[in-house]
Amino acid sequence: MLPVIRPDLHFLGQNVQWAIQTELGKRFLVTFEKFCTRTLPAVTHGLLLAASNLRMHMASTQTTSSSKSTSISELQRIASQVRRDIVRQVHGVQSGHPGGSLGCADFFTALYFHTMKHEPKPWDMDGKGQDLFFLSNGHISPVFYSALARSGYFPVKELATFRRINSRLQGHPTTHEGLPGVRMASGSLGQGLSVAIGAALAKKLNNDDRIVYTLHGDGELQEGQIWEAAMFAAGKKVDNLISTVDYNGRQIDGDVDDVMPLGDLKAKWVAFGWDVLETNGNDMAQLANTLEQAKTRTEKGKPVMILMRTEMGQGVDFMMNSHEWHGIAPNDQQLKDALGQLEETLGDY
Ligand SMILES: Cc1ncc(C[n+]2csc(CCOP(=O)(O)OP(=O)(O)O)c2C)c(N)n1
Ligand SMILES: [Mg+2]
């Protein structure tokens, strides 16, 4: 029997409480003081998502999954295949976002094949005892889908259905289609951090010591909700959270500095109370090492942020050094040129 979760909300600067009723009749109150505005519904979403299968009477959670220790050269080979998957998906349906996806291929590979403790099967939404990942900049779905498929969440051949009618692989990820590995709909920028905070809080309530990860675009950081959530996470000591930024300096309409400069991004996150690391997001050895370092910084009273310097379009020379390939598809010749630069290591779908 599932626990009954009864939201009991008092807005407008008052305390906000959730009453979580367990099947044993115990009642847990979750209180957020003087907290309202848009962050709340999203935090609620994450909290309810991860709490929906709470067994509060369990003193501890068993971890059934384990992270793999994959060599750097093997990770680089996987990332090459992920990049092939990205350009092939976007070419196949002549729409989608290759630029940011290519730039984040190393990150997704490191995360899913090295860093996270996760068990693709059997898939369950709550991910109890497992690390969770929330993609906030949902337009880079091609890299997300490739990493999920290649690590065993669903058949690799399903990548061929990307963005097609009735596919589970929508242009922007949704939970509606029930695609294993997707725990939050994204595409409307700015919401993922709030959802992840809710999930991280639920893990604490559930005595689940696993970590919640997020990824955000640097252009996405222009959304106000990000900074509400950043303030909340530090203020409430959500220290089982590792967030990352795809710091490529580009966004849909041009360079981030031209559209709306972020200023001293590291200083901003530090000022908001986060523990901040910096890395090269396209150097696999450095990236994997920084992700390991980040894990050692959790449970110390602060949320952890990794600013990852990346190159949009990384791995395909004519897609790099501009924002132009943020959201357009390669034609047949361009696909051929791109694939010529990316070794097929695991077999194309
Ligand atoms: C709330 C919201 N506003 C605007 C958009 C349109 N949009 C999609 S991607 C994007 C650029 C985001 O920049 P960044 O996060 O840096 O992603 P990158 O271009 O580097 O992949 C914008 C403005 C959106 N998806 N959601
Ligand atoms: Mg960007």
Tab-separated table of N, CA, C and O in Angstrom, residues 38 44 158 173 215 218 348:
chain	number	residue	atom	x	y	z
A	38	ARG	N	7.529	30.536	-7.267
A	38	ARG	CA	7.496	29.430	-8.222
A	38	ARG	C	8.318	28.221	-7.826
A	38	ARG	O	8.100	27.123	-8.301
A	44	THR	N	8.014	20.684	-4.673
A	44	THR	CA	6.962	19.753	-4.290
A	44	THR	C	6.934	18.572	-5.238
A	44	THR	O	6.838	17.412	-4.830
A	158	GLU	N	15.956	1.787	-30.426
A	158	GLU	CA	14.863	2.750	-30.250
A	158	GLU	C	15.326	4.187	-30.531
A	158	GLU	O	14.503	5.080	-30.768
A	173	PRO	N	12.457	15.674	-23.372
A	173	PRO	CA	12.040	14.487	-22.604
A	173	PRO	C	10.736	14.725	-21.824
A	173	PRO	O	10.500	15.818	-21.310
A	215	LEU	N	22.004	18.710	-14.568
A	215	LEU	CA	22.756	19.463	-15.585
A	215	LEU	C	21.920	20.651	-16.047
A	215	LEU	O	20.701	20.515	-16.267
A	218	ASP	N	24.319	27.092	-19.604
A	218	ASP	CA	24.703	28.400	-19.054
A	218	ASP	C	23.675	29.469	-19.426
A	218	ASP	O	23.336	30.335	-18.607
A	348	ASP	N	26.701	1.204	-34.606
A	348	ASP	CA	25.576	2.133	-34.775
A	348	ASP	C	24.260	1.395	-34.552
A	348	ASP	O	24.161	0.188	-34.778
